[in-house]
CSV table of C-alpha atoms in Angstrom, one decimal:
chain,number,residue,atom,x,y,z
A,1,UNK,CA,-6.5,-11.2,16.8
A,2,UNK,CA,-10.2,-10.7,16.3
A,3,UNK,CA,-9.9,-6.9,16.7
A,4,UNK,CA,-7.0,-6.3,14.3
A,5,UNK,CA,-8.9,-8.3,11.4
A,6,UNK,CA,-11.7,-6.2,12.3
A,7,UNK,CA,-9.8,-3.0,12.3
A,8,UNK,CA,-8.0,-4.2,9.2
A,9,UNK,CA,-10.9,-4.8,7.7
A,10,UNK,CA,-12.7,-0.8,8.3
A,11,UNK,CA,-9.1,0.2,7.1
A,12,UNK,CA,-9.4,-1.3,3.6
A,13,UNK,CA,-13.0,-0.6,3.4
A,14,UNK,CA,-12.0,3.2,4.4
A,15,UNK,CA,-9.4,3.0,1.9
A,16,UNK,CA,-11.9,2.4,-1.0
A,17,UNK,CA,-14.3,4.5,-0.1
A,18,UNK,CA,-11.8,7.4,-0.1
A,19,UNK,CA,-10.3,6.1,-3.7
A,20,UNK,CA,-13.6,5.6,-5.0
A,21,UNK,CA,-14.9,9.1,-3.9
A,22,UNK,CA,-11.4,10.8,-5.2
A,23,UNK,CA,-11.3,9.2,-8.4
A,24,UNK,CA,-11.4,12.0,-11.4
A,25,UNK,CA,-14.2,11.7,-14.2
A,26,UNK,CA,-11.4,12.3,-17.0
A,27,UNK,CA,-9.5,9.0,-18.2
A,28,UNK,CA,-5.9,9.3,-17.1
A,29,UNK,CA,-3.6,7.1,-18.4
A,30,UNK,CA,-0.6,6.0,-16.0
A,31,UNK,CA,2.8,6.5,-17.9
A,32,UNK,CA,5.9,3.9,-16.9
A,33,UNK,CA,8.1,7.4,-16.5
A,34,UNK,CA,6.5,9.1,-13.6
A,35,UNK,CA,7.2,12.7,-13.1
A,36,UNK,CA,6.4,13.7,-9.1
A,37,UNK,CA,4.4,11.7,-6.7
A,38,UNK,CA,3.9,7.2,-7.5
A,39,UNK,CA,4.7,4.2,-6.1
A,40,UNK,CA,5.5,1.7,-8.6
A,41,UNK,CA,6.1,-1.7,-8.2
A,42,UNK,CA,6.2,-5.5,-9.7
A,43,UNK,CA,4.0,-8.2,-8.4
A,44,UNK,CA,4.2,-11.9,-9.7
A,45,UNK,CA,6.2,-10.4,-12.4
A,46,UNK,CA,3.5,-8.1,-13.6
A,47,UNK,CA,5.0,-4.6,-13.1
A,48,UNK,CA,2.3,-1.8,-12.2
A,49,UNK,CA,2.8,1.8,-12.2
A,50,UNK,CA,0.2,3.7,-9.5
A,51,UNK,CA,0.0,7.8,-10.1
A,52,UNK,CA,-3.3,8.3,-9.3
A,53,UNK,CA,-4.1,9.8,-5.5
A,54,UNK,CA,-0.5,9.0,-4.7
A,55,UNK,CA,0.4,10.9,-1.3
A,56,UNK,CA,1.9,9.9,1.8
A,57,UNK,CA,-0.4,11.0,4.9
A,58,UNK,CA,0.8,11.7,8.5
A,59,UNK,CA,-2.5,9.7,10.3
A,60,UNK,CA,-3.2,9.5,13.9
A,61,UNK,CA,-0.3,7.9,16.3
A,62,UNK,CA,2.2,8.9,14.2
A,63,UNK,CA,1.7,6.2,11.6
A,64,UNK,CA,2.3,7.2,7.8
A,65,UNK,CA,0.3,5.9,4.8
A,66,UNK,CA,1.6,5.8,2.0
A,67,UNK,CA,-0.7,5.2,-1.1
A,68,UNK,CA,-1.5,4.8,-4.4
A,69,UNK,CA,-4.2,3.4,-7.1
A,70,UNK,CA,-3.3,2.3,-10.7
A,71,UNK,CA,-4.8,4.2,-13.5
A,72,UNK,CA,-8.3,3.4,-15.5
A,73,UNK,CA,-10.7,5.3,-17.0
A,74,UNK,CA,-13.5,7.6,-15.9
A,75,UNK,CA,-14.7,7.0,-11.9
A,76,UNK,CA,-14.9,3.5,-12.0
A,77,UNK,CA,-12.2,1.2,-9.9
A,78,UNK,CA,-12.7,-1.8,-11.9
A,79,UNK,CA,-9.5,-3.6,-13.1
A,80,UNK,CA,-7.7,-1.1,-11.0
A,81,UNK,CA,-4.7,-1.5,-8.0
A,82,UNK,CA,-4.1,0.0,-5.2
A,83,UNK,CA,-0.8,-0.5,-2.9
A,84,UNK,CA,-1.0,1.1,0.9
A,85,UNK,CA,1.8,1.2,3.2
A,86,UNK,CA,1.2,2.1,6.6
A,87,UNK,CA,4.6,2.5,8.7
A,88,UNK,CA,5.0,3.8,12.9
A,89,UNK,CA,8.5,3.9,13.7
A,90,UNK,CA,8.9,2.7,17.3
A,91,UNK,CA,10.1,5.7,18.4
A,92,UNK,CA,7.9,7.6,16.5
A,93,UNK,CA,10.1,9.6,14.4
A,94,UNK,CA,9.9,8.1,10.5
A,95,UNK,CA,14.1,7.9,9.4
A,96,UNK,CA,15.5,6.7,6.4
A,97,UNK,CA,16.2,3.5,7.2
A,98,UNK,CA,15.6,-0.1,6.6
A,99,UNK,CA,12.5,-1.3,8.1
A,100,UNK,CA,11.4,-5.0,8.1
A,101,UNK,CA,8.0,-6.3,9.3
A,102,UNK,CA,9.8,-8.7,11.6
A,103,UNK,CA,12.5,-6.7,13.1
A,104,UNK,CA,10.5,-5.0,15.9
A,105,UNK,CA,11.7,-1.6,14.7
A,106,UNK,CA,8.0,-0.1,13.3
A,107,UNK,CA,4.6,-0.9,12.7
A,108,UNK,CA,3.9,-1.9,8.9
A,109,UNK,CA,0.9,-3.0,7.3
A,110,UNK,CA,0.9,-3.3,3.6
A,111,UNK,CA,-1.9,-4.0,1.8
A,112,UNK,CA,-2.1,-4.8,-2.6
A,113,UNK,CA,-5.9,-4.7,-3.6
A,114,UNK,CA,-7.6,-5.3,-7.0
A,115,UNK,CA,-10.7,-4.1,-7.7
A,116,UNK,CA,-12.5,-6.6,-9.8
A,117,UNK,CA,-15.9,-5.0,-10.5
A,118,UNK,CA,-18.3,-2.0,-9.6
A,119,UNK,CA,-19.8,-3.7,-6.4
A,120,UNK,CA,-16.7,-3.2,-5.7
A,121,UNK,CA,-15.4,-6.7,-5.2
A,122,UNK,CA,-11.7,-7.0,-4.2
A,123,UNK,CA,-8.6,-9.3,-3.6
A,124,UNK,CA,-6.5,-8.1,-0.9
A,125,UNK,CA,-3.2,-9.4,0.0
A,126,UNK,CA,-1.6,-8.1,2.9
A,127,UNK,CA,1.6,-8.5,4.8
A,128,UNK,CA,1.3,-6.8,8.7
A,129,UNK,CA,3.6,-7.2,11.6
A,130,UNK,CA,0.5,-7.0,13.9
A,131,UNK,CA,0.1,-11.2,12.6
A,132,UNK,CA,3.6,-11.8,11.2
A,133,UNK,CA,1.9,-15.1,10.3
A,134,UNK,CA,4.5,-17.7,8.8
A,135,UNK,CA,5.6,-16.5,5.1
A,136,UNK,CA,5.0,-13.0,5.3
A,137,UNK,CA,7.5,-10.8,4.3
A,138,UNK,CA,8.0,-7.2,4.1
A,139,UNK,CA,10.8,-4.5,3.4
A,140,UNK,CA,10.2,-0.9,3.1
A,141,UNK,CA,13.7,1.4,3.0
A,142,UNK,CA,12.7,4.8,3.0
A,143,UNK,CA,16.3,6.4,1.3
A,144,UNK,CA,15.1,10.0,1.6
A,145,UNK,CA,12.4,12.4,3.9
A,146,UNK,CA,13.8,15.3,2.5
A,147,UNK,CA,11.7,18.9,1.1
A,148,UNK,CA,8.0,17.2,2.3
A,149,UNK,CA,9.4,14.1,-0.1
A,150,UNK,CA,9.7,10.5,0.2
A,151,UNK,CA,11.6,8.2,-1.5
A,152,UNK,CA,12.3,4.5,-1.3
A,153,UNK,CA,12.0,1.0,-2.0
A,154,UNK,CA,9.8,-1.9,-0.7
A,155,UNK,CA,9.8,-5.5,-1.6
A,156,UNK,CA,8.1,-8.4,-0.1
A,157,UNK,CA,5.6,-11.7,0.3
A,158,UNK,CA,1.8,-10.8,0.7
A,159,UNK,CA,-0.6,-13.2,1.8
A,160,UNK,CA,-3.8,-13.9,0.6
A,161,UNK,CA,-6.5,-11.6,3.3
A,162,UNK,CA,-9.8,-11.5,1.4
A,163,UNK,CA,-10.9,-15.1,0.8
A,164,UNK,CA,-9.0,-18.8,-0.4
A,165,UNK,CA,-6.2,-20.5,0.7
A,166,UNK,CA,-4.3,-18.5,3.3
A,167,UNK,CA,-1.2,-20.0,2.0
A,168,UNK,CA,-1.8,-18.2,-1.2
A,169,UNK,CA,1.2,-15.1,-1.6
A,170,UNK,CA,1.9,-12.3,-4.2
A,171,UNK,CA,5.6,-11.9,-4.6
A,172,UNK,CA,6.4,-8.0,-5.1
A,173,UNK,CA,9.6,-7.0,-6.1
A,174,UNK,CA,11.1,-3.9,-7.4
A,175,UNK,CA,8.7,-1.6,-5.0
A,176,UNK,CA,9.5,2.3,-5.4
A,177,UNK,CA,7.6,5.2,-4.4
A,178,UNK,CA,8.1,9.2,-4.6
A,179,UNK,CA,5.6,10.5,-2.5
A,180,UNK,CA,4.7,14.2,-1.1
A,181,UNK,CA,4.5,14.5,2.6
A,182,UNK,CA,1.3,15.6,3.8
């Protein structure tokens, strides 16, 4: 348990090292009508539109990442989100399918992070099926792996990972993504 908080840990400090060191110097401003690659998504109500850095990634084992960061100006991540999905089919082969955290039939960690300040000092909530602690919830339905494309929908309960009450959750419904294939 130990080692997976550990590695969970590099992987979200990775994470924002590679958004921080990818971000553009222009001010881009996320539109709610995305044309091409974004995952979308409300949480707590609060519906979020992420454009920027949006892929998904073939890693190492077969696992997928699927990511994305909200939009802000300049290079700075403050009062931005980011939304990560990382999905390994359990026979290695992604499909389009329905894939729950709890039904033994991938991999999935999901991670929402905000990025409060410069330091940078985040909030993550996370859902993984490597803890499938009591409350977490997670569904990712990938409806089409077509042309080097992704598309689907995810929906969930993420728990609280970065400090407070671990009984504290983020609701997030209406999850979408188009994503290249990479």
């Amino acid at each position: 348990m130990r080692t997976l908080k550990i590695l969970t840990l590099f992987s979200l400090i990775f994470i924002t090292f590679a958004l921080i060191s990818s971000c553009s110097k222009r001010e881009d401003k996320d539109t709610g009508n995305p044309e091409g690659n974004y995952i979308k998504l409300t949480i707590d109500g609060e519906e979020i539109m992420m454009t920027h850095l949006a892929v998904m990634a073939e890693k190492e084992n077969k696992t997928w990442n699927l990511n994305a960061l909200s939009g802000g100006g300049g290079s700075s991540l403050t009062g931005r989100t980011s939304m990560t999905i990382n999905i390994r089919d359990k026979d290695g082969v992604l499909k389009e399918k329905t894939y729950k955290l709890d039904d033994g039939s991938a991999d999935i960690m999901a991670t929402f992070t905000e990025y409060l300040n410069e330091k940078p000092d985040t909030y993550h909530w996370s859902a993984t099926t490597a803890s499938a602690l009591s409350g977490d919830e997670l569904t990712v339905t990938f409806s089409s792996l077509k042309n080097d494309v992704a598309r689907g929908t995810f929906s969930g309960q993420l728990r609280v990972t970065s400090a407070g009450d671990l009984k504290t959750f983020r609701k997030v419904t209406k999850g979408e993504f188009t994503l290249s294939m990479k």
